[in-house]
Coordinates of C-alpha atoms in Angstrom, one line a residue:
M1 CA 0.0 0.0 0.3
A2 CA 1.4 3.3 -0.8
E3 CA -0.4 5.2 2.4
D4 CA 1.2 8.3 3.2
N5 CA 1.4 9.3 6.9
L6 CA 2.0 12.9 6.0
T7 CA 0.8 15.3 8.9
T8 CA 0.2 19.0 9.1
P9 CA 1.6 21.2 11.7
S10 CA -1.9 21.8 13.1
S11 CA -2.4 17.8 13.6
M12 CA 0.9 17.5 15.1
L13 CA 0.2 20.2 17.7
T14 CA -3.4 18.4 18.5
Q15 CA -1.5 15.2 18.9
A16 CA 1.0 16.8 21.2
L17 CA -1.5 18.6 23.2
A18 CA -3.5 15.3 23.6
G19 CA -0.3 13.6 24.8
L20 CA 0.0 16.5 27.7
S21 CA -1.5 15.8 31.4
N22 CA -4.2 18.1 32.4
Q23 CA -1.9 19.8 35.0
Q24 CA 0.8 20.6 31.8
K25 CA -2.6 21.6 30.0
I26 CA -3.6 24.2 32.8
G27 CA 0.2 25.5 33.1
L28 CA 0.4 26.0 29.3
M29 CA -2.8 28.0 29.1
V30 CA -2.1 30.1 32.2
A31 CA 1.3 31.1 30.5
I32 CA -0.7 31.8 27.1
A33 CA -3.2 34.0 28.9
A34 CA -0.4 35.7 30.8
I35 CA 1.6 36.6 27.4
I36 CA -1.8 37.8 25.9
A37 CA -2.6 39.9 29.0
L38 CA 0.8 41.5 28.9
L39 CA 0.5 42.2 25.3
V40 CA -2.5 44.0 25.4
G41 CA -1.4 45.9 28.3
M42 CA 1.7 47.1 26.5
W43 CA -0.8 47.9 23.6
M44 CA -3.0 49.8 25.7
W45 CA 0.0 51.6 27.6
G46 CA 1.3 52.7 23.8
Q47 CA -2.0 54.2 22.8
T48 CA -2.5 55.8 26.2
P49 CA -2.4 59.8 25.5
E50 CA -0.4 62.3 27.4
Y51 CA -2.3 64.3 29.7
R52 CA -1.7 68.1 30.2
V53 CA -3.3 70.6 32.7
L54 CA -6.5 72.2 31.7
Y55 CA -7.3 74.2 34.9
S56 CA -5.6 74.5 38.3
N57 CA -6.8 75.9 41.6
L58 CA -10.5 75.6 40.9
S59 CA -13.4 75.9 43.3
D60 CA -15.8 73.4 44.0
R61 CA -18.5 75.2 42.2
D62 CA -16.3 75.8 38.9
G63 CA -14.8 71.8 39.0
G64 CA -18.1 70.5 39.4
A65 CA -19.4 72.3 36.5
I66 CA -16.5 71.7 34.2
I67 CA -16.6 68.0 34.8
D68 CA -20.4 67.8 34.1
S69 CA -19.2 69.5 30.8
L70 CA -16.5 66.9 30.2
Q71 CA -18.6 64.2 30.7
Q72 CA -21.3 65.4 28.2
Q73 CA -18.5 65.8 25.6
N74 CA -17.2 62.1 26.5
I75 CA -13.8 63.8 27.3
P76 CA -11.7 61.7 29.5
Y77 CA -10.0 63.5 32.3
K78 CA -8.3 62.8 35.8
F79 CA -6.7 64.6 38.5
S80 CA -3.2 65.5 39.8
E81 CA -1.5 63.4 42.4
G82 CA -2.1 66.6 44.7
G83 CA -5.7 67.1 43.3
G84 CA -4.8 70.3 42.6
A85 CA -5.1 70.3 38.9
L86 CA -7.5 68.7 36.3
L87 CA -5.9 67.0 33.5
V88 CA -7.2 66.3 30.1
P89 CA -5.5 64.8 26.8
A90 CA -2.6 67.2 25.6
N91 CA -4.3 66.9 22.0
Q92 CA -7.4 68.5 23.4
V93 CA -6.2 71.0 25.7
H94 CA -6.9 74.2 23.6
E95 CA -10.2 72.8 22.1
V96 CA -11.7 72.1 25.6
R97 CA -10.5 75.5 27.0
L98 CA -12.4 77.1 23.9
H99 CA -15.5 75.3 24.5
L100 CA -15.6 75.8 28.3
A101 CA -15.3 79.7 27.7
S102 CA -18.0 79.4 25.3
Q103 CA -20.0 78.3 28.3
G104 CA -18.6 81.0 30.5
L105 CA -16.4 78.5 32.7
P106 CA -14.8 78.7 34.8
K107 CA -16.7 81.6 36.5
G108 CA -14.1 81.8 39.5
S109 CA -14.9 82.7 43.0
L110 CA -14.9 86.3 42.3
V111 CA -18.2 88.2 41.7
G112 CA -18.7 90.9 39.8
F113 CA -21.6 93.3 39.0
E114 CA -23.8 90.5 38.7
L115 CA -24.2 90.9 42.6
M116 CA -26.3 94.0 41.9
E117 CA -29.0 92.0 40.1
N118 CA -30.2 90.1 43.0
Q119 CA -31.0 93.2 45.3
K120 CA -33.7 92.9 47.8
F121 CA -36.4 95.2 48.5
G122 CA -35.8 97.1 52.0
T123 CA -32.1 96.7 51.5
S124 CA -30.2 99.6 53.7
Q125 CA -27.7 102.2 52.2
F126 CA -25.0 100.6 53.9
L127 CA -25.4 97.2 52.2
E128 CA -25.7 98.5 48.8
Q129 CA -22.5 100.4 49.2
V130 CA -20.7 97.4 50.5
N131 CA -22.2 95.1 47.5
Y132 CA -21.2 97.8 44.8
Q133 CA -17.5 98.0 46.4
R134 CA -17.5 94.0 46.2
A135 CA -18.6 94.2 42.6
L136 CA -15.9 96.7 41.8
E137 CA -13.3 94.7 43.3
G138 CA -14.3 91.4 41.7
E139 CA -14.5 93.2 38.2
L140 CA -10.9 94.6 38.6
A141 CA -9.6 91.5 39.7
R142 CA -10.9 89.6 36.7
S143 CA -9.4 92.2 34.5
M144 CA -6.2 91.8 35.8
Q145 CA -6.4 87.8 35.7
T146 CA -7.1 88.0 31.9
L147 CA -3.2 89.1 31.8
A148 CA -0.8 86.1 30.6
A149 CA 1.4 86.3 33.6
V150 CA -1.2 86.6 36.3
Q151 CA -2.6 83.5 37.6
S152 CA -5.1 85.3 40.4
A153 CA -5.6 88.6 41.7
R154 CA -7.4 90.3 44.6
V155 CA -8.1 93.8 45.2
H156 CA -8.8 95.7 48.0
L157 CA -10.6 99.3 47.7
A158 CA -10.6 101.9 50.5
L159 CA -13.4 104.1 49.4
P160 CA -13.9 107.1 51.6
K161 CA -17.2 108.6 52.5
P162 CA -18.2 111.8 50.5
S163 CA -18.1 115.1 52.8
V164 CA -19.2 118.8 52.1
F165 CA -16.3 120.3 53.7
V166 CA -13.6 120.6 50.9
K167 CA -10.7 120.2 53.6
E168 CA -12.0 117.0 54.8
Q169 CA -12.5 115.4 51.5
Q170 CA -10.0 112.2 51.0
K171 CA -8.9 110.4 48.0
P172 CA -9.7 106.8 47.6
S173 CA -7.1 104.0 47.3
A174 CA -6.2 100.4 46.3
S175 CA -4.2 97.5 47.3
V176 CA -3.7 94.7 44.7
V177 CA -2.4 91.3 45.6
L178 CA -1.2 89.3 42.4
A179 CA -0.3 85.6 42.2
L180 CA 2.0 85.1 39.0
H181 CA 2.3 81.7 37.2
P182 CA 5.6 80.1 38.1
G183 CA 8.5 81.5 36.1
R184 CA 6.5 84.5 35.1
T185 CA 7.5 87.9 36.1
L186 CA 6.1 91.6 35.2
D187 CA 8.1 94.3 33.8
S188 CA 7.6 98.1 34.9
G189 CA 5.6 98.8 31.7
Q190 CA 3.3 96.0 32.8
I191 CA 2.9 97.3 36.3
N192 CA 2.3 100.7 35.2
G193 CA -0.5 99.6 33.2
I194 CA -2.1 97.6 35.9
I195 CA -1.8 100.7 38.2
H196 CA -3.5 103.0 35.5
L197 CA -6.1 100.5 35.0
I198 CA -7.2 100.5 38.5
S199 CA -6.8 104.2 38.7
S200 CA -9.0 105.0 35.8
S201 CA -11.6 102.6 36.8
V202 CA -12.2 104.3 40.4
P203 CA -13.3 108.1 40.4
D204 CA -11.0 110.5 42.0
M205 CA -8.1 108.0 42.5
P206 CA -4.5 109.0 42.0
A207 CA -2.3 106.6 40.6
K208 CA 0.2 107.1 43.6
N209 CA -2.6 105.8 45.7
V210 CA -2.5 102.3 44.0
T211 CA 0.0 99.5 45.6
V212 CA 0.7 96.4 44.0
V213 CA 2.5 93.3 45.7
D214 CA 3.1 89.9 44.5
Q215 CA 2.4 86.4 46.1
S216 CA 5.6 86.6 48.1
G217 CA 5.0 90.0 49.8
S218 CA 7.2 92.0 47.3
L219 CA 6.5 95.5 46.5
L220 CA 6.1 96.0 42.6
S221 CA 4.7 99.4 42.5
S222 CA 8.0 101.6 43.3
I223 CA 7.0 104.5 45.2
K224 CA 9.1 107.8 43.7
E225 CA 10.8 109.6 46.2
G226 CA 10.9 113.7 46.5
G227 CA 8.5 113.7 43.5
A228 CA 11.1 113.0 41.0
E229 CA 10.0 111.2 37.8
L230 CA 11.7 108.3 37.1
L231 CA 12.2 107.0 33.5
D232 CA 9.7 104.2 32.4
A233 CA 9.6 101.6 29.6
T234 CA 8.2 103.7 27.2
Q235 CA 11.0 106.5 27.6
L236 CA 13.6 104.0 27.7
K237 CA 12.1 102.5 24.6
Y238 CA 12.2 105.8 22.7
V239 CA 16.0 106.7 24.0
R240 CA 17.1 103.2 22.3
Q241 CA 15.1 103.9 19.2
I242 CA 16.7 107.3 18.9
E243 CA 20.1 105.9 19.3
Q244 CA 19.4 103.2 16.9
D245 CA 18.0 105.6 14.2
Y246 CA 21.2 107.5 14.3
I247 CA 23.5 104.4 14.3
K248 CA 21.4 103.5 11.3
R249 CA 22.2 107.0 9.3
I250 CA 25.9 106.7 10.0
Q251 CA 26.2 103.1 8.8
D252 CA 24.1 103.9 5.6
I253 CA 26.2 107.0 4.8
I254 CA 29.5 105.3 5.5
T255 CA 29.2 101.6 4.2
P256 CA 29.3 102.6 0.4
L257 CA 32.7 104.0 1.2
V258 CA 34.2 101.4 3.3
G259 CA 32.3 98.4 2.1
A260 CA 29.9 96.2 4.5
D261 CA 31.0 95.3 8.0
N262 CA 34.0 97.7 8.2
V263 CA 32.2 100.3 10.4
R264 CA 30.8 100.3 13.8
A265 CA 28.8 103.2 15.3
Q266 CA 27.6 103.7 18.9
I267 CA 25.8 106.6 20.3
T268 CA 24.8 107.9 23.5
A269 CA 21.5 110.6 23.6
D270 CA 20.8 112.7 26.5
I271 CA 17.1 113.2 26.0
D272 CA 14.9 115.6 28.0
F273 CA 11.7 114.3 29.4
S274 CA 11.0 117.2 31.7
Q275 CA 7.7 119.2 31.1
A276 CA 8.6 123.0 30.9
E277 CA 6.5 125.9 30.2
Q278 CA 8.0 129.5 30.0
T279 CA 5.9 133.0 29.9
A280 CA 7.9 136.2 29.1
E281 CA 7.0 140.0 29.2
T282 CA 9.1 142.2 27.2
F283 CA 9.2 146.1 27.1
R284 CA 10.9 148.0 24.4
P285 CA 11.7 152.0 23.9
N286 CA 8.9 154.3 23.2
Q287 CA 8.0 154.4 19.4
P288 CA 8.8 157.5 17.5
P289 CA 6.2 160.4 17.7
N290 CA 5.0 160.0 14.3
E291 CA 4.1 156.3 14.8
A292 CA 3.2 156.3 18.5
A293 CA -0.5 155.1 19.3
V294 CA -2.2 157.8 21.4
R295 CA -4.0 156.1 24.4
S296 CA -5.6 159.2 26.2
Q297 CA -5.4 163.0 25.8
Q298 CA -6.3 165.6 28.3
N299 CA -6.4 169.6 27.7
M300 CA -7.0 172.2 30.5
E301 CA -7.3 175.9 29.8
S302 CA -7.9 178.7 32.7
R303 CA -7.9 182.6 32.2
N304 CA -7.2 185.2 35.4
S305 CA -8.0 189.0 35.1
S306 CA -7.8 191.8 37.7
D307 CA -9.2 195.3 37.7
Q308 CA -8.6 198.8 39.3
N309 CA -11.7 198.9 41.2
A310 CA -11.6 196.8 44.5
A311 CA -13.2 193.5 44.3
G312 CA -13.9 190.6 46.7
V313 CA -15.9 189.7 49.9
P314 CA -15.2 192.0 52.5
G315 CA -13.7 190.4 55.6
A316 CA -10.7 189.1 57.3
L317 CA -9.3 188.0 54.0
T318 CA -9.3 191.6 52.7
N319 CA -7.2 192.8 55.3
Q320 CA -4.3 189.9 54.8
P321 CA -0.9 191.2 53.1
P322 CA -0.7 190.4 49.4
V323 CA 0.8 187.0 48.7
P324 CA 4.4 187.1 46.9
A325 CA 4.3 186.8 43.2
T326 CA 5.0 183.6 41.7
A327 CA 5.8 182.6 38.1
P328 CA 3.3 181.0 36.0
I329 CA 3.8 177.4 34.9
V330 CA 2.6 178.3 31.3
A331 CA 3.5 181.8 29.9
P332 CA 0.7 183.8 29.4
T333 CA -0.6 184.0 26.0
S334 CA -1.7 187.8 26.2
A335 CA 0.4 190.8 27.1
V336 CA -0.5 192.8 30.2
A337 CA -1.6 196.2 29.5
A338 CA 1.2 198.9 30.1
S339 CA -1.2 201.4 31.3
G340 CA -2.0 199.5 34.2
V341 CA -5.7 199.9 33.9
G342 CA -6.4 196.0 34.2
E343 CA -4.1 192.8 34.1
S344 CA -5.3 189.1 32.9
S345 CA -3.5 185.9 32.4
M346 CA -4.2 182.5 30.7
H347 CA -2.9 178.9 31.5
K348 CA -3.1 176.0 29.3
E349 CA -2.2 172.5 30.0
S350 CA -2.2 169.5 27.7
T351 CA -1.5 165.9 28.7
V352 CA -1.0 162.9 26.0
N353 CA -0.5 159.0 27.2
Y354 CA 1.1 156.9 24.5
E355 CA 0.8 153.0 24.3
V356 CA 3.5 151.1 25.8
D357 CA 5.4 148.6 23.7
R358 CA 4.8 145.4 25.4
T359 CA 5.2 141.7 24.3
I360 CA 4.0 138.6 26.1
S361 CA 5.3 135.4 24.8
H362 CA 4.0 131.9 26.3
T363 CA 6.7 128.9 25.5
K364 CA 6.0 125.6 26.2
L365 CA 9.1 123.4 25.5
P366 CA 8.7 120.0 23.9
V367 CA 9.0 116.8 25.6
G368 CA 11.7 114.5 24.6
R369 CA 13.8 116.9 23.1
I370 CA 17.6 115.8 22.3
K371 CA 20.0 117.8 24.6
R372 CA 23.0 116.2 23.5
L373 CA 24.7 113.2 21.4
S374 CA 28.1 111.5 21.9
V375 CA 28.9 109.7 19.0
A376 CA 32.0 107.2 18.4
V377 CA 32.7 105.6 15.2
V378 CA 35.4 103.0 14.3
V379 CA 36.3 102.4 10.5
N380 CA 38.1 99.3 9.4
N381 CA 41.3 99.8 7.4
R382 CA 41.1 99.3 3.7
A383 CA 41.8 96.1 2.1
V384 CA 44.5 96.3 -0.6
T385 CA 45.6 93.6 -3.1
D386 CA 48.8 93.4 -4.7
K387 CA 50.2 91.8 -8.1
D388 CA 50.6 88.7 -6.4
G389 CA 47.1 88.3 -5.1
K390 CA 47.9 88.9 -1.6
T391 CA 45.4 91.0 0.3
S392 CA 46.4 93.2 3.2
S393 CA 45.0 96.1 5.2
K394 CA 46.1 99.6 4.9
P395 CA 45.1 102.6 7.2
L396 CA 43.1 105.2 5.7
S397 CA 44.4 108.7 4.7
E398 CA 43.8 111.8 6.6
S399 CA 41.7 113.1 3.6
E400 CA 39.5 110.1 3.7
K401 CA 39.3 110.3 7.7
T402 CA 38.0 114.1 7.2
Q403 CA 35.8 113.0 4.6
I404 CA 34.0 110.5 6.9
T405 CA 34.0 112.9 9.9
A406 CA 32.2 115.6 7.9
L407 CA 29.7 113.2 6.6
V408 CA 29.1 111.6 10.1
K409 CA 28.5 115.4 11.2
E410 CA 25.8 116.0 8.5
A411 CA 24.1 112.5 9.2
M412 CA 24.0 113.1 13.0
G413 CA 23.0 116.7 13.0
Y414 CA 26.4 117.7 14.8
D415 CA 25.5 121.0 16.9
A416 CA 28.5 122.1 19.0
S417 CA 26.4 125.0 20.7
R418 CA 24.4 121.9 22.6
G419 CA 27.6 120.0 23.5
D420 CA 27.6 117.2 21.0
T421 CA 30.8 115.2 20.8
L422 CA 32.0 113.0 17.7
S423 CA 35.2 110.5 17.8
V424 CA 36.0 108.8 14.5
Q425 CA 38.9 106.5 14.8
N426 CA 40.5 104.0 12.4
S427 CA 41.8 100.6 13.1
A428 CA 42.0 97.1 11.6
F429 CA 39.0 94.9 13.0
N430 CA 39.9 91.5 14.4
E431 CA 38.6 89.2 11.6
E432 CA 38.3 86.3 14.4
K433 CA 34.6 85.5 14.7
A434 CA 33.7 83.1 17.8
A435 CA 31.3 80.5 16.0
L436 CA 27.9 80.2 18.0
P437 CA 27.5 76.9 19.4
E438 CA 25.0 74.9 17.8
I439 CA 22.3 73.1 19.7
P440 CA 23.2 69.4 19.4
I441 CA 20.2 67.6 17.5
W442 CA 19.5 65.2 20.5
K443 CA 19.0 68.4 22.7
Q444 CA 16.1 70.1 20.5
P445 CA 12.7 69.8 21.8
E446 CA 11.4 68.1 18.8
M447 CA 14.0 65.5 18.5
I448 CA 13.4 64.9 22.5
A449 CA 9.9 64.4 22.0
L450 CA 10.0 62.1 18.8
A451 CA 12.9 60.1 20.9
K452 CA 10.5 59.5 23.8
D453 CA 7.6 58.1 21.6
A454 CA 10.1 56.0 19.4
L455 CA 11.6 54.6 22.9
K456 CA 8.2 53.7 23.8
Y457 CA 7.1 51.9 20.9
L458 CA 10.6 50.2 20.6
L459 CA 10.2 49.0 24.4
I460 CA 6.7 47.8 23.4
A461 CA 8.3 45.9 20.3
G462 CA 11.1 44.5 22.1
I463 CA 8.9 43.1 24.7
G464 CA 6.7 41.5 22.1
L465 CA 9.8 40.0 20.3
F466 CA 11.1 38.6 23.5
L467 CA 7.7 36.9 24.7
L468 CA 7.1 35.7 21.0
L469 CA 11.0 34.5 20.3
G470 CA 11.9 33.7 24.1
I471 CA 8.8 32.2 25.3
I472 CA 6.1 31.2 23.0
R473 CA 8.5 29.8 19.8
P474 CA 10.4 27.6 22.3
A475 CA 7.5 26.2 24.0
F476 CA 5.8 25.5 20.3
K477 CA 9.0 24.2 19.0
N478 CA 9.1 21.5 22.1
L479 CA 5.7 20.3 21.5
T480 CA 6.3 20.0 17.9
A481 CA 9.3 18.1 18.5
A482 CA 7.5 15.9 20.9
A483 CA 4.6 15.2 18.5
E484 CA 6.9 14.5 15.7
K485 CA 8.8 12.1 17.8
K486 CA 5.6 10.5 18.9
I487 CA 4.2 10.2 15.2
E488 CA 7.6 8.4 14.3
E489 CA 7.1 5.8 17.2
E490 CA 3.6 5.1 16.1
S491 CA 4.6 4.8 12.6
E492 CA 7.4 2.4 13.3
E493 CA 4.8 0.3 15.2
L494 CA 2.5 0.0 12.3
H495 CA 5.2 -0.1 9.4
P496 CA 8.2 -1.9 10.8
P497 CA 11.4 -1.4 8.8
V498 CA 11.9 -3.7 5.5
P499 CA 15.1 -5.0 5.2
E500 CA 17.2 -4.4 2.3
L501 CA 16.4 -6.5 -1.2
S502 CA 18.3 -6.7 -4.4
E503 CA 17.6 -5.4 -7.6
A504 CA 16.0 -8.7 -8.8
E505 CA 13.9 -9.0 -6.0
K506 CA 12.9 -5.0 -5.9
A507 CA 12.0 -5.7 -9.8
A508 CA 9.9 -8.7 -9.0
I509 CA 8.2 -7.0 -6.4
S510 CA 7.5 -4.1 -8.6
F511 CA 6.0 -6.5 -11.2
D512 CA 4.0 -8.3 -9.0
E513 CA 2.5 -5.0 -7.4
S514 CA 1.9 -3.4 -11.1
L515 CA -0.3 -6.7 -12.0
Q516 CA -2.0 -6.8 -9.1
A517 CA -3.0 -3.0 -9.9
V518 CA -3.9 -3.8 -13.3
K519 CA -6.0 -7.0 -12.2
Q520 CA -7.9 -4.6 -9.7
M521 CA -8.5 -2.0 -12.2
A522 CA -9.9 -4.6 -14.5
K523 CA -12.4 -5.8 -12.2
Q524 CA -13.5 -2.2 -11.3
E525 CA -13.2 -0.4 -14.7
P526 CA -13.8 -3.3 -17.6
K527 CA -14.4 -0.4 -19.9
I528 CA -11.2 1.1 -19.5
V529 CA -9.3 -2.2 -20.0
A530 CA -11.3 -3.0 -22.9
T531 CA -10.6 0.1 -24.7
V532 CA -6.9 -0.3 -24.1
V533 CA -6.7 -3.6 -25.4
K534 CA -8.9 -2.7 -28.4
E535 CA -6.2 -0.1 -29.3
W536 CA -3.3 -2.7 -29.0
V537 CA -5.1 -4.9 -31.4
S538 CA -5.7 -2.3 -33.8
K539 CA -2.3 -1.3 -34.0

């Protein structure tokens, strides 16, 4: 019989499993289950998203409202170890914040002017004033929490009661406590912005009455001593802008002469930020008579006359001695009669007032005018190439220095009367340039994140290969070897080995087997055999 005992790997595995004891089968099942569970856990760990902080230091009311909204959106969340922060998947942080902001979350523990919406009938004036102050403090704190560096804020207002007496009126004041994000600070410009925000929100509150401190108790709003105005960030920026503008002017005018990167300029600008006003009243000599303007004119004329006849009122005055004669201020216009029959005199006065030539000028000096400029310019030596092609540096000539100095003076608007100074030097530049150290590729943030992800998946793949090649494959190999061995033993029992035969014996056995096969075919398929014999005969 040519019966083949070929078996497939599945049948071999089935036979191997059938040959194991119940205890071995249970152990094998537990091992396979543990391997599958480990692989599934590694896959789930690799698919777990990275969580980041959504909000921290939430009040209980805001936390409950935000969790309800996250559950409605089917967004996973969890809390940090200390419970102080709410975490969501990193790829959904910004989307969730925008969605919660559209719902007005988080509202925060601060109350604003919505406190005035639920006023009860019969509320006292004192309670209304307290609620108004609380609402104003809450609104100001909310406004400051919108700043990027501010995590939370509290505002305390001191609003004095109004008084009808001017001397007893007091200005309101404010105290602000800011909690900044870790690693964030506020510059002077931002602090001044917070101070002016509060002073502009409360009536009659001067900016000097606002005090700002941070969470560590450091005073952020510096008090100006002696009323002196200190330079703020805007003024310092203006000074730097003026200096950079003059530097660019100088370099743009000198670069075409000496080439690029062959000139360096630095400027120190003294800027006057004081605010001043001047009023001057000037008097000049009187104008010429023919051009003078008459302001007022007064004329007076009087006449005195005397007669030989006595005249007057009799009495004590007539008995007095005559008064000594005095010369008149204005000469009489009519002559006295020589005959002495009568005397007369005439007196005229004329007063003319002219306008005074007076000039009043009021001048307001501009803020930020340039008081003085100090300029330093360094020019590199000129590069000269000889016949052999070698390049060397050559100092500038005196005429070239004079030309450059004149150009710089014109570019900067040199004014000796205000004390401007200029220094132009010619020297060879140091050509050695220190190369900036490049950040290695493995220290770049993008590569670090990529390396973390790659390491995660490599670790999963390594563990999977170890389980596959180190545990599963040897176990199945042993089972397959045992199954093959068992099949070989059964095959040897069913078909014992045939001793070696000669060629003649093998040919005889082969003929007998062929003959038996033909006989069997003739019995089962006589038509086929008849057809074959018919073909033989026809040939």
